[in-house]
CSV table of C-alpha atoms in Angstrom, one decimal:
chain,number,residue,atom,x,y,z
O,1,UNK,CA,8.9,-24.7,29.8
O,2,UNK,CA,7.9,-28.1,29.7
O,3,UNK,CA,10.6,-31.1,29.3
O,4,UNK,CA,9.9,-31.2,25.5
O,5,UNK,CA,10.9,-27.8,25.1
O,6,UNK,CA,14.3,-28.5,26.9
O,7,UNK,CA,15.1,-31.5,25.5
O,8,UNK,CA,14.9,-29.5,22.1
O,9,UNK,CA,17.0,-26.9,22.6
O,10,UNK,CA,19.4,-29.4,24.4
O,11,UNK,CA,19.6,-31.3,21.2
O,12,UNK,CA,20.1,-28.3,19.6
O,13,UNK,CA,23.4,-26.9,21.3
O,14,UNK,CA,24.9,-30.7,21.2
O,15,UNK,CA,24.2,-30.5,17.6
O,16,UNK,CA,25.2,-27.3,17.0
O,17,UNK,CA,27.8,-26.0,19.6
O,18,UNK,CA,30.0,-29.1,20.1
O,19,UNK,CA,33.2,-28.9,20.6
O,20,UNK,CA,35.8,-29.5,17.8
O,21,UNK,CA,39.7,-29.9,18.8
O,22,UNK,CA,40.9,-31.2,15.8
O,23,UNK,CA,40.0,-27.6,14.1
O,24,UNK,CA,42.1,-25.8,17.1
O,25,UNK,CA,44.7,-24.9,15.4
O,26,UNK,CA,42.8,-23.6,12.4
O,27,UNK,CA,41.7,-19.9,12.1
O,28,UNK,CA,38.1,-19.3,12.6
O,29,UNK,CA,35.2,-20.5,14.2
O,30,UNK,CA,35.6,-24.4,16.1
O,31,UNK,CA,31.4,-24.4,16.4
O,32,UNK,CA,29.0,-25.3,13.9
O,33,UNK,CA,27.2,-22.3,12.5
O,34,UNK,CA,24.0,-22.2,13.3
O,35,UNK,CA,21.8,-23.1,10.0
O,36,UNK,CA,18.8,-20.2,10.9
O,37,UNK,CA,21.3,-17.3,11.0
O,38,UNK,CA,23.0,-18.3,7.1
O,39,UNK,CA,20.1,-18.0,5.6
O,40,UNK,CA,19.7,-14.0,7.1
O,41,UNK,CA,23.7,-13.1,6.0
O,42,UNK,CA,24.1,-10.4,3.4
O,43,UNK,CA,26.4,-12.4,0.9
O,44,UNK,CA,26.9,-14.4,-2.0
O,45,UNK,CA,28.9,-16.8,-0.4
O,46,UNK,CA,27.1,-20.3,-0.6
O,47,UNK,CA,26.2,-21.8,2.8
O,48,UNK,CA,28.0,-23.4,5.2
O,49,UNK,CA,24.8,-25.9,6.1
O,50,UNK,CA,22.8,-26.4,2.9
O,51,UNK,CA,19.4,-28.0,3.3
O,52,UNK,CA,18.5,-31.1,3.1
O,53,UNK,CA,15.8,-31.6,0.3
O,54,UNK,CA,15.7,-35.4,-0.2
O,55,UNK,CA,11.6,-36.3,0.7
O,56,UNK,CA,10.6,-32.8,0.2
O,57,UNK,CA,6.8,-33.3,-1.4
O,58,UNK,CA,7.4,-29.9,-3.3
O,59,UNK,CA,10.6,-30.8,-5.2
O,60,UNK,CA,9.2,-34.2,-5.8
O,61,UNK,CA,6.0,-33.1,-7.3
O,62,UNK,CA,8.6,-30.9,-9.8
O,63,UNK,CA,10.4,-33.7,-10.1
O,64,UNK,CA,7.5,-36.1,-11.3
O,65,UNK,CA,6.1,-33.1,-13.3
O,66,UNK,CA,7.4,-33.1,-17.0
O,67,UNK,CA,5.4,-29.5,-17.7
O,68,UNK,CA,6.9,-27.7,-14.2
O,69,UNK,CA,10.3,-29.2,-14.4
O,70,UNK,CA,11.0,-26.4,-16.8
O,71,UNK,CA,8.7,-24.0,-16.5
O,72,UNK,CA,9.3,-20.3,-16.6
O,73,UNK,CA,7.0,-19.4,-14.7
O,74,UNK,CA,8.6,-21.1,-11.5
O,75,UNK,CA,11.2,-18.8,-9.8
O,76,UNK,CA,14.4,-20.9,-10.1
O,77,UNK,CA,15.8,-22.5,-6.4
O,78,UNK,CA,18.9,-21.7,-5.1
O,79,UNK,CA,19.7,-24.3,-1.7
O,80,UNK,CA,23.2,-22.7,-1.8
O,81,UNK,CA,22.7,-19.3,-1.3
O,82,UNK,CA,20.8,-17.7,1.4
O,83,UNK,CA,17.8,-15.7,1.6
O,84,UNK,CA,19.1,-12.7,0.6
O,85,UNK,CA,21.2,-13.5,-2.2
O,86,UNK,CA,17.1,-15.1,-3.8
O,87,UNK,CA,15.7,-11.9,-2.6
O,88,UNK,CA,18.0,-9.7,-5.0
O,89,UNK,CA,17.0,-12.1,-7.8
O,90,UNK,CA,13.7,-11.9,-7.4
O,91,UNK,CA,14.0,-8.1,-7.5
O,92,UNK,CA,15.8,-8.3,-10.4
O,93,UNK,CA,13.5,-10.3,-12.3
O,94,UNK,CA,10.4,-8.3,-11.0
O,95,UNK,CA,12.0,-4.8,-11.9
O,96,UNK,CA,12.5,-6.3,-15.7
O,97,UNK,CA,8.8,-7.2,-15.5
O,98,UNK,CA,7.7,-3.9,-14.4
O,99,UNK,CA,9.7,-1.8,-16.5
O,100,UNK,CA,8.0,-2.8,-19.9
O,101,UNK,CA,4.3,-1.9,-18.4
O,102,UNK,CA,5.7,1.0,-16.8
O,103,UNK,CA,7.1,2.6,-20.1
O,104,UNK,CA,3.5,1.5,-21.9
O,105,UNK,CA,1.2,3.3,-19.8
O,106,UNK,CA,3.5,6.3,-19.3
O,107,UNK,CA,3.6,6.6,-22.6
O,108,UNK,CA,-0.2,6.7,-23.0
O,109,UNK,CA,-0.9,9.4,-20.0
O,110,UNK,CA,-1.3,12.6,-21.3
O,111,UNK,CA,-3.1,16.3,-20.0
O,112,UNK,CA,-6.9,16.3,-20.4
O,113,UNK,CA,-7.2,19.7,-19.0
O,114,UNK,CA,-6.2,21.9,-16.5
O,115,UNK,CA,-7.6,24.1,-14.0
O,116,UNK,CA,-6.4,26.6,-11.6
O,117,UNK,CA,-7.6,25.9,-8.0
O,118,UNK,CA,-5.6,28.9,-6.6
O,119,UNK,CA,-2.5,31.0,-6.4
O,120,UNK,CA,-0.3,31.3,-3.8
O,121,UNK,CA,2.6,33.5,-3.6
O,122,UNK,CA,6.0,32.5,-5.1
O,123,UNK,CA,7.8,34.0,-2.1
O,124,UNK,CA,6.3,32.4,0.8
O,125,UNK,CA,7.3,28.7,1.4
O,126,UNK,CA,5.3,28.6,4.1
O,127,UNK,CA,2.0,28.8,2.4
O,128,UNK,CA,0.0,25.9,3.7
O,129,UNK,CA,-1.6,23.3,0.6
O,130,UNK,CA,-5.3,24.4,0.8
O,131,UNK,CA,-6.0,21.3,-1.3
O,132,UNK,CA,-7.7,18.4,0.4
O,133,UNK,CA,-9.2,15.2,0.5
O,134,UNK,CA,-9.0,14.1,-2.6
O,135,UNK,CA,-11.5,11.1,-3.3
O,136,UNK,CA,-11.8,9.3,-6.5
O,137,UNK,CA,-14.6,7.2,-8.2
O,138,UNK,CA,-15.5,6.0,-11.2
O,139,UNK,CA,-19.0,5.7,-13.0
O,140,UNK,CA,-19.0,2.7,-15.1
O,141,UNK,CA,-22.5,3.0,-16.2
O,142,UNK,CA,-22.2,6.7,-17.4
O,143,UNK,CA,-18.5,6.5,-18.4
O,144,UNK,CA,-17.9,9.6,-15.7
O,145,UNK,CA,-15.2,10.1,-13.5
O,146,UNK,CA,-15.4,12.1,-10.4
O,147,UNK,CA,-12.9,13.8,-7.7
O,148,UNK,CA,-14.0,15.2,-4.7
O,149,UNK,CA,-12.3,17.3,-2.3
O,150,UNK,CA,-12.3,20.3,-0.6
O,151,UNK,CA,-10.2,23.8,-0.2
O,152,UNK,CA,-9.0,24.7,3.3
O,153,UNK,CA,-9.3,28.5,4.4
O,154,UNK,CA,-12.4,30.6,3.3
O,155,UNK,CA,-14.2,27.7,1.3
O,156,UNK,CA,-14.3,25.2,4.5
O,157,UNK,CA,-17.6,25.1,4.2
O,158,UNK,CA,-17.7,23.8,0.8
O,159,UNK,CA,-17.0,20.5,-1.0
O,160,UNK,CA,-15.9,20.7,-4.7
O,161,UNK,CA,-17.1,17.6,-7.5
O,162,UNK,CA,-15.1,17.4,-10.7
O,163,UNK,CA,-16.6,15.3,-13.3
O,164,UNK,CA,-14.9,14.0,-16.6
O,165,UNK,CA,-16.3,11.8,-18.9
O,166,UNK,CA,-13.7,8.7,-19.6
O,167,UNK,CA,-13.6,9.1,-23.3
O,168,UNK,CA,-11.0,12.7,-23.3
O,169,UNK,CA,-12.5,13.3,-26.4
O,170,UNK,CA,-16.4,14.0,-24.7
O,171,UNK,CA,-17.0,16.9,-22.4
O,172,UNK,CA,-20.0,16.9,-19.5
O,173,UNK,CA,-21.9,19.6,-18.3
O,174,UNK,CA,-20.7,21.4,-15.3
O,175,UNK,CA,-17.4,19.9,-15.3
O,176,UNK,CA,-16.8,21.2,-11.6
O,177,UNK,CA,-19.3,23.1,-9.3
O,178,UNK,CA,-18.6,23.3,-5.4
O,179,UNK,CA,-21.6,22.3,-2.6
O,180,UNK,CA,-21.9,24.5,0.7
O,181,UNK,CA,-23.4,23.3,3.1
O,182,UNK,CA,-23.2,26.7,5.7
O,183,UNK,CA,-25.9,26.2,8.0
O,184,UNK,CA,-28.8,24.1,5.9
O,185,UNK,CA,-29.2,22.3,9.3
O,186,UNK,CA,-31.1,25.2,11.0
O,187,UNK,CA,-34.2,24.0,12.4
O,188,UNK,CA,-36.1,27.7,11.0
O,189,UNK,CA,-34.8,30.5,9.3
O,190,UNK,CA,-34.6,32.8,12.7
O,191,UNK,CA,-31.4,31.0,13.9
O,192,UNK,CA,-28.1,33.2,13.6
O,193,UNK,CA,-26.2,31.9,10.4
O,194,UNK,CA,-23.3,31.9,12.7
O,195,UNK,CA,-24.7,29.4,15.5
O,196,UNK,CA,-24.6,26.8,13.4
O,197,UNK,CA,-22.2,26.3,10.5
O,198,UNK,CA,-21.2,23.1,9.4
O,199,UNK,CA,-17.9,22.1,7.6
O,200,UNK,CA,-16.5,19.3,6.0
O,201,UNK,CA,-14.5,16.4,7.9
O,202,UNK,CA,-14.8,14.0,4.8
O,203,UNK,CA,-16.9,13.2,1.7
O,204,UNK,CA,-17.1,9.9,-0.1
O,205,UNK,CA,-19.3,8.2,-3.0
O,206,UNK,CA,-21.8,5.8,-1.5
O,207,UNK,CA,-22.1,4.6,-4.8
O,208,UNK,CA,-23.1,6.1,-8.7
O,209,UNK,CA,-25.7,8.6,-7.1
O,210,UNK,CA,-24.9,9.1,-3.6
O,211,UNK,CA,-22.2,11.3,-1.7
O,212,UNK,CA,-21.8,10.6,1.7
O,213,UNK,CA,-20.3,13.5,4.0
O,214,UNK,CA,-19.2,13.9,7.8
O,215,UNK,CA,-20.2,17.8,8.8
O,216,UNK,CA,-19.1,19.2,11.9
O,217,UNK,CA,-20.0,22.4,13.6
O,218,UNK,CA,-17.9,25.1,13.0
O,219,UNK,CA,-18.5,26.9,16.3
O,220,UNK,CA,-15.2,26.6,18.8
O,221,UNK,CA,-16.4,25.5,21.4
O,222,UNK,CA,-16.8,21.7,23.5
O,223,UNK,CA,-19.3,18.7,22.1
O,224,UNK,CA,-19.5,20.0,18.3
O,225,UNK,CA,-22.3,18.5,16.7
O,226,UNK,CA,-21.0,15.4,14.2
O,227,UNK,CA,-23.4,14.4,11.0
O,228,UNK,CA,-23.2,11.9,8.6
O,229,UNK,CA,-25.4,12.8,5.7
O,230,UNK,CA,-26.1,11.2,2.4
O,231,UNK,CA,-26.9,13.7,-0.5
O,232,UNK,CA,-28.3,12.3,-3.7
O,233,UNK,CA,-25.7,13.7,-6.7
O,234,UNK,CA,-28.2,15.3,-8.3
């Protein structure tokens, strides 16, 4: 520590922690409270230590500033109360700003279609969601919409693109249609199928008319063969 670091919290316990013997035989505390920790208490009380705001540039500039001094935009100040007493305000008044939008756009949402994906059975809570990375993007040029993702279990392999066109109204052709990718990496067509098998780790748009996708071999067995490949969406 060097010797302005102890002469500060010196000053700091003589201003804070000095005795007091005329408040002896009073109930309660005879030491200042320290002004950090009533800022942190879970109350409404007002402080013990308000602030001192006189020369502070922000409250002059209000001040001096006929438009701001009443503005509603400016969250109101509260030097009484501490920090968490102006964080459940705040809350308060962001909730009531919320809620209108909120009720708007739920309101608006409604089914465009539905498709089944699969079944499981109604009996076992154990069945494991086969549904999986779910990606979304957005075509502003075309007015298309896209999901991919993929389906764990027998259809590793493959990687399923939903479109739908923006406007519900509009349909597109081949609304969903699923890639495999199996073993299109064999260097010739005498290689066993099974030797080398690729799967999907993850699949994003590159942008309108490029999916990128990280394969990996489906073999078990050490060092499995990573690819990052770019397939045009056509």
């Amino acid at each position: 520590m060097t010797q302005k670091d102890i002469t500060f919290v010196a000053d700091f316990l003589t201003e804070h922690f000095n005795e007091a013997p005329e408040l002896y035989n009073r109930k309660g505390k005879y030491f200042n409270v320290e002004r950090v920790g009533q800022y942190l208490k879970d109350e409404d009380d007002d402080l013990v230590s308000p602030p001192n705001t006189e020369g502070n540039q922000w409250f002059n500039f209000l001040k001096e500033s006929t438009h701001l001094k009443e503005s509603p935009l400016l969250f109101p100040y509260y030097p009484e109360k501490s920090l968490h007493f102006v964080k459940r305000q705040m809350e308060g008044v962001i909730d009531q700003c919320l809620q209108k939008p909120a009720d708007v756009i739920g309101k608006s949402v409604h089914q465009a279609v539905c498709m089944s994906l699969y079944k499981v059975s109604q009996s076992d809570d154990s069945t494991p969601q086969l549904f999986k990375l779910p990606f979304l993007w957005n075509d502003k040029t075309s007015n298309l919409h896209y999901v991919l993702f993929t389906m764990l279990e027998n259809s590793i392999s493959k990687i399923h693109i939903l479109r739908r066109h923006t406007d519900t109204s509009r349909s597109v052709s081949n609304g969903i249609l699923a890639v495999e990718f199996g073993n299109f990496l064999n260097n010739s067509i005498n290689e066993s199928s099974d030797s080398r098998c690729y799967s999907c780790l993850d699949a994003h748009f590159y942008d309108d008319e490029t999916v990128t996708v990280v394969l990996k071999e489906s073999v078990q067995q050490e060092g499995k063969e990573r690819v990052l490949a770019q397939l045009p969406l056509s």
